[in-house]
Amino acid sequence: MGKIKIGIIGGTGLSDPDILKEGKGKQVSTPFGEPSDALVVGKISGVECVLLARHGKKHTVMPTNINYRANIWALKEEGCTHVVVTTACGSLREEYKPGDLVFPDQFIDRTTKRVSTFYDGKEGSPSGICHMPMHEPYCRHVREILGEVAKELNVSHHSSGTNVVVEGPRFSSKAESKMFQMWGGDIINMTAVPEVVLANEAGLCYAAIAMVTDYDCWRDDHEPVSVESVMAIFKSNVENVKKLLLAVIPRIAAKEWDDIIEQRQAATTSNTMQHGT
Ligand code: ADE
């Protein structure tokens, strides 16, 4: 069985690396520039992990300005085979309630200002043009483990969901929010794309733990989303996210991944057109 290493990208409300006991800070650089912050390298339950704060440890990087390519490249370079991320999200359905955890399986991309490939034809970038299939962007196997463990821990969760990803930093208008519902969106955030796309290009098994913090602004009987409500709900439920993360890591490590990782890497190669092919 090959060795695995798990990258953990902490989102809003979970930027501090205290889940990693005796973690060591490691400043790295990539061909795409600097990641959001120093990596924190260490072990959780004996499993090698690498922690990264998506918005920086002091939450200074807004969604549009996050260097998603540097973040994913840095985790890949560090030897990660898996990436499990946390994020706050709004809910577009009554049954996805504030405090619930969601393990999304699909996204709808509404971002407009982000580079979403490593294969950009520039010097220093990997060669070729990569057309990554995106029918199943999130790792089914990691999502399955997330669902099992959340059930065992009795944490209120949804084992699937379509995430509408908006550019931000503003929240949506009511008309947009209702349109996203009609499109089939279940939740909404600002960071899943291009993070999940790049993780696929890098051949990583990627899954997300999204915490519902608000009902966005489509409900007439609820206050519209605000930073204050997002932070308050996240804070009062953050222990569930930490508990789940800590329990999921040894369970990921107990699974045999060699074939899955090999298939992922082969998918990147076979979907990258090299010059002259
Ligand atoms: N993150 C948390 N809540 C959100 C919302 N309603 N829209 C976009 N991103 C969010």
PDB file of N, CA and C in Angstrom, residues 136-185:
ATOM      1  N   GLU A 136     -17.527  14.484 -12.507  1.00  0.00           N
ATOM      2  CA  GLU A 136     -17.519  14.116 -11.084  1.00  0.00           C
ATOM      3  C   GLU A 136     -16.325  14.814 -10.421  1.00  0.00           C
ATOM      4  N   PRO A 137     -16.491  16.113 -10.107  1.00  0.00           N
ATOM      5  CA  PRO A 137     -15.318  16.897  -9.665  1.00  0.00           C
ATOM      6  C   PRO A 137     -14.773  16.499  -8.298  1.00  0.00           C
ATOM      7  N   TYR A 138     -15.641  16.029  -7.436  1.00  0.00           N
ATOM      8  CA  TYR A 138     -15.212  15.692  -6.067  1.00  0.00           C
ATOM      9  C   TYR A 138     -14.967  14.186  -5.955  1.00  0.00           C
ATOM     10  N   CYS A 139     -13.992  13.816  -5.130  1.00  0.00           N
ATOM     11  CA  CYS A 139     -13.643  12.390  -4.992  1.00  0.00           C
ATOM     12  C   CYS A 139     -14.774  11.639  -4.288  1.00  0.00           C
ATOM     13  N   ARG A 140     -15.360  10.720  -5.025  1.00  0.00           N
ATOM     14  CA  ARG A 140     -16.476   9.920  -4.513  1.00  0.00           C
ATOM     15  C   ARG A 140     -16.081   9.118  -3.269  1.00  0.00           C
ATOM     16  N   HIS A 141     -14.848   8.621  -3.267  1.00  0.00           N
ATOM     17  CA  HIS A 141     -14.402   7.746  -2.177  1.00  0.00           C
ATOM     18  C   HIS A 141     -14.226   8.528  -0.876  1.00  0.00           C
ATOM     19  N   VAL A 142     -13.640   9.722  -0.980  1.00  0.00           N
ATOM     20  CA  VAL A 142     -13.472  10.541   0.235  1.00  0.00           C
ATOM     21  C   VAL A 142     -14.853  11.008   0.723  1.00  0.00           C
ATOM     22  N   ARG A 143     -15.733  11.365  -0.212  1.00  0.00           N
ATOM     23  CA  ARG A 143     -17.083  11.799   0.178  1.00  0.00           C
ATOM     24  C   ARG A 143     -17.831  10.674   0.890  1.00  0.00           C
ATOM     25  N   GLU A 144     -17.624   9.469   0.436  1.00  0.00           N
ATOM     26  CA  GLU A 144     -18.274   8.321   1.064  1.00  0.00           C
ATOM     27  C   GLU A 144     -17.808   8.184   2.521  1.00  0.00           C
ATOM     28  N   ILE A 145     -16.511   8.333   2.724  1.00  0.00           N
ATOM     29  CA  ILE A 145     -15.957   8.244   4.087  1.00  0.00           C
ATOM     30  C   ILE A 145     -16.512   9.391   4.942  1.00  0.00           C
ATOM     31  N   LEU A 146     -16.583  10.590   4.368  1.00  0.00           N
ATOM     32  CA  LEU A 146     -17.127  11.736   5.114  1.00  0.00           C
ATOM     33  C   LEU A 146     -18.558  11.433   5.575  1.00  0.00           C
ATOM     34  N   GLY A 147     -19.355  10.881   4.680  1.00  0.00           N
ATOM     35  CA  GLY A 147     -20.745  10.560   5.003  1.00  0.00           C
ATOM     36  C   GLY A 147     -20.840   9.514   6.104  1.00  0.00           C
ATOM     37  N   GLU A 148     -20.027   8.472   5.995  1.00  0.00           N
ATOM     38  CA  GLU A 148     -20.045   7.393   7.000  1.00  0.00           C
ATOM     39  C   GLU A 148     -19.684   7.934   8.372  1.00  0.00           C
ATOM     40  N   VAL A 149     -18.595   8.707   8.414  1.00  0.00           N
ATOM     41  CA  VAL A 149     -18.093   9.186   9.715  1.00  0.00           C
ATOM     42  C   VAL A 149     -19.066  10.209  10.317  1.00  0.00           C
ATOM     43  N   ALA A 150     -19.638  11.086   9.462  1.00  0.00           N
ATOM     44  CA  ALA A 150     -20.596  12.080   9.973  1.00  0.00           C
ATOM     45  C   ALA A 150     -21.800  11.362  10.594  1.00  0.00           C
ATOM     46  N   LYS A 151     -22.211  10.255   9.972  1.00  0.00           N
ATOM     47  CA  LYS A 151     -23.331   9.472  10.488  1.00  0.00           C
ATOM     48  C   LYS A 151     -22.967   8.870  11.845  1.00  0.00           C
ATOM     49  N   GLU A 152     -21.777   8.277  11.915  1.00  0.00           N
ATOM     50  CA  GLU A 152     -21.331   7.679  13.175  1.00  0.00           C
ATOM     51  C   GLU A 152     -21.253   8.715  14.289  1.00  0.00           C
ATOM     52  N   LEU A 153     -20.830   9.937  13.933  1.00  0.00           N
ATOM     53  CA  LEU A 153     -20.675  10.993  14.947  1.00  0.00           C
ATOM     54  C   LEU A 153     -21.992  11.715  15.225  1.00  0.00           C
ATOM     55  N   ASN A 154     -23.034  11.305  14.483  1.00  0.00           N
ATOM     56  CA  ASN A 154     -24.344  11.925  14.676  1.00  0.00           C
ATOM     57  C   ASN A 154     -24.351  13.428  14.391  1.00  0.00           C
ATOM     58  N   VAL A 155     -23.601  13.797  13.349  1.00  0.00           N
ATOM     59  CA  VAL A 155     -23.539  15.199  12.941  1.00  0.00           C
ATOM     60  C   VAL A 155     -24.545  15.395  11.798  1.00  0.00           C
ATOM     61  N   SER A 156     -25.376  16.426  11.912  1.00  0.00           N
ATOM     62  CA  SER A 156     -26.381  16.688  10.888  1.00  0.00           C
ATOM     63  C   SER A 156     -25.696  17.035   9.554  1.00  0.00           C
ATOM     64  N   HIS A 157     -25.949  16.237   8.517  1.00  0.00           N
ATOM     65  CA  HIS A 157     -25.193  16.418   7.270  1.00  0.00           C
ATOM     66  C   HIS A 157     -26.010  16.015   6.040  1.00  0.00           C
ATOM     67  N   HIS A 158     -25.492  16.399   4.874  1.00  0.00           N
ATOM     68  CA  HIS A 158     -26.071  16.024   3.576  1.00  0.00           C
ATOM     69  C   HIS A 158     -24.929  15.437   2.757  1.00  0.00           C
ATOM     70  N   SER A 159     -25.106  14.220   2.284  1.00  0.00           N
ATOM     71  CA  SER A 159     -23.967  13.556   1.641  1.00  0.00           C
ATOM     72  C   SER A 159     -23.783  13.969   0.175  1.00  0.00           C
ATOM     73  N   SER A 160     -24.623  14.871  -0.318  1.00  0.00           N
ATOM     74  CA  SER A 160     -24.392  15.433  -1.653  1.00  0.00           C
ATOM     75  C   SER A 160     -24.969  16.850  -1.710  1.00  0.00           C
ATOM     76  N   GLY A 161     -24.615  17.552  -2.760  1.00  0.00           N
ATOM     77  CA  GLY A 161     -25.132  18.914  -2.925  1.00  0.00           C
ATOM     78  C   GLY A 161     -24.446  19.581  -4.093  1.00  0.00           C
ATOM     79  N   THR A 162     -25.220  20.411  -4.805  1.00  0.00           N
ATOM     80  CA  THR A 162     -24.652  21.193  -5.901  1.00  0.00           C
ATOM     81  C   THR A 162     -24.311  22.578  -5.372  1.00  0.00           C
ATOM     82  N   ASN A 163     -23.031  22.937  -5.512  1.00  0.00           N
ATOM     83  CA  ASN A 163     -22.519  24.201  -4.972  1.00  0.00           C
ATOM     84  C   ASN A 163     -22.433  25.247  -6.101  1.00  0.00           C
ATOM     85  N   VAL A 164     -23.188  26.313  -5.972  1.00  0.00           N
ATOM     86  CA  VAL A 164     -23.058  27.432  -6.914  1.00  0.00           C
ATOM     87  C   VAL A 164     -21.905  28.302  -6.419  1.00  0.00           C
ATOM     88  N   VAL A 165     -20.921  28.524  -7.283  1.00  0.00           N
ATOM     89  CA  VAL A 165     -19.733  29.275  -6.857  1.00  0.00           C
ATOM     90  C   VAL A 165     -19.764  30.655  -7.492  1.00  0.00           C
ATOM     91  N   VAL A 166     -19.880  31.681  -6.659  1.00  0.00           N
ATOM     92  CA  VAL A 166     -19.985  33.062  -7.167  1.00  0.00           C
ATOM     93  C   VAL A 166     -18.641  33.772  -7.000  1.00  0.00           C
ATOM     94  N   GLU A 167     -18.452  34.806  -7.809  1.00  0.00           N
ATOM     95  CA  GLU A 167     -17.174  35.521  -7.773  1.00  0.00           C
ATOM     96  C   GLU A 167     -16.968  36.278  -6.459  1.00  0.00           C
ATOM     97  N   GLY A 168     -18.053  36.874  -5.941  1.00  0.00           N
ATOM     98  CA  GLY A 168     -17.882  37.693  -4.754  1.00  0.00           C
ATOM     99  C   GLY A 168     -17.053  38.921  -5.066  1.00  0.00           C
ATOM    100  N   PRO A 169     -16.571  39.684  -4.086  1.00  0.00           N
ATOM    101  CA  PRO A 169     -16.797  39.441  -2.668  1.00  0.00           C
ATOM    102  C   PRO A 169     -18.211  39.770  -2.202  1.00  0.00           C
ATOM    103  N   ARG A 170     -19.023  40.374  -3.079  1.00  0.00           N
ATOM    104  CA  ARG A 170     -20.383  40.690  -2.627  1.00  0.00           C
ATOM    105  C   ARG A 170     -21.203  39.411  -2.538  1.00  0.00           C
ATOM    106  N   PHE A 171     -22.238  39.446  -1.729  1.00  0.00           N
ATOM    107  CA  PHE A 171     -23.212  38.365  -1.730  1.00  0.00           C
ATOM    108  C   PHE A 171     -24.166  38.576  -2.910  1.00  0.00           C
ATOM    109  N   SER A 172     -25.068  37.623  -3.130  1.00  0.00           N
ATOM    110  CA  SER A 172     -25.955  37.655  -4.300  1.00  0.00           C
ATOM    111  C   SER A 172     -27.165  38.556  -4.075  1.00  0.00           C
ATOM    112  N   SER A 173     -27.756  38.986  -5.166  1.00  0.00           N
ATOM    113  CA  SER A 173     -29.042  39.695  -5.085  1.00  0.00           C
ATOM    114  C   SER A 173     -30.128  38.636  -4.903  1.00  0.00           C
ATOM    115  N   LYS A 174     -31.304  39.070  -4.478  1.00  0.00           N
ATOM    116  CA  LYS A 174     -32.402  38.114  -4.288  1.00  0.00           C
ATOM    117  C   LYS A 174     -32.769  37.441  -5.617  1.00  0.00           C
ATOM    118  N   ALA A 175     -32.749  38.213  -6.698  1.00  0.00           N
ATOM    119  CA  ALA A 175     -33.080  37.645  -8.016  1.00  0.00           C
ATOM    120  C   ALA A 175     -32.060  36.567  -8.398  1.00  0.00           C
ATOM    121  N   GLU A 176     -30.784  36.825  -8.119  1.00  0.00           N
ATOM    122  CA  GLU A 176     -29.750  35.815  -8.423  1.00  0.00           C
ATOM    123  C   GLU A 176     -29.971  34.565  -7.572  1.00  0.00           C
ATOM    124  N   SER A 177     -30.229  34.800  -6.278  1.00  0.00           N
ATOM    125  CA  SER A 177     -30.401  33.685  -5.350  1.00  0.00           C
ATOM    126  C   SER A 177     -31.541  32.769  -5.812  1.00  0.00           C
ATOM    127  N   LYS A 178     -32.638  33.372  -6.249  1.00  0.00           N
ATOM    128  CA  LYS A 178     -33.785  32.580  -6.726  1.00  0.00           C
ATOM    129  C   LYS A 178     -33.467  31.887  -8.052  1.00  0.00           C
ATOM    130  N   MET A 179     -32.679  32.547  -8.871  1.00  0.00           N
ATOM    131  CA  MET A 179     -32.269  31.919 -10.133  1.00  0.00           C
ATOM    132  C   MET A 179     -31.386  30.688  -9.845  1.00  0.00           C
ATOM    133  N   PHE A 180     -30.471  30.823  -8.887  1.00  0.00           N
ATOM    134  CA  PHE A 180     -29.595  29.686  -8.550  1.00  0.00           C
ATOM    135  C   PHE A 180     -30.411  28.504  -8.032  1.00  0.00           C
ATOM    136  N   GLN A 181     -31.507  28.801  -7.327  1.00  0.00           N
ATOM    137  CA  GLN A 181     -32.388  27.712  -6.871  1.00  0.00           C
ATOM    138  C   GLN A 181     -32.992  27.005  -8.078  1.00  0.00           C
ATOM    139  N   MET A 182     -33.450  27.801  -9.053  1.00  0.00           N
ATOM    140  CA  MET A 182     -34.072  27.210 -10.255  1.00  0.00           C
ATOM    141  C   MET A 182     -33.064  26.383 -11.046  1.00  0.00           C
ATOM    142  N   TRP A 183     -31.824  26.769 -10.980  1.00  0.00           N
ATOM    143  CA  TRP A 183     -30.773  26.029 -11.681  1.00  0.00           C
ATOM    144  C   TRP A 183     -30.462  24.679 -11.027  1.00  0.00           C
ATOM    145  N   GLY A 184     -30.971  24.484  -9.803  1.00  0.00           N
ATOM    146  CA  GLY A 184     -30.688  23.230  -9.100  1.00  0.00           C
ATOM    147  C   GLY A 184     -29.590  23.336  -8.061  1.00  0.00           C
ATOM    148  N   GLY A 185     -29.196  24.551  -7.727  1.00  0.00           N
ATOM    149  CA  GLY A 185     -28.182  24.735  -6.680  1.00  0.00           C
ATOM    150  C   GLY A 185     -28.746  24.394  -5.307  1.00  0.00           C
TER     151      GLY A 185
END
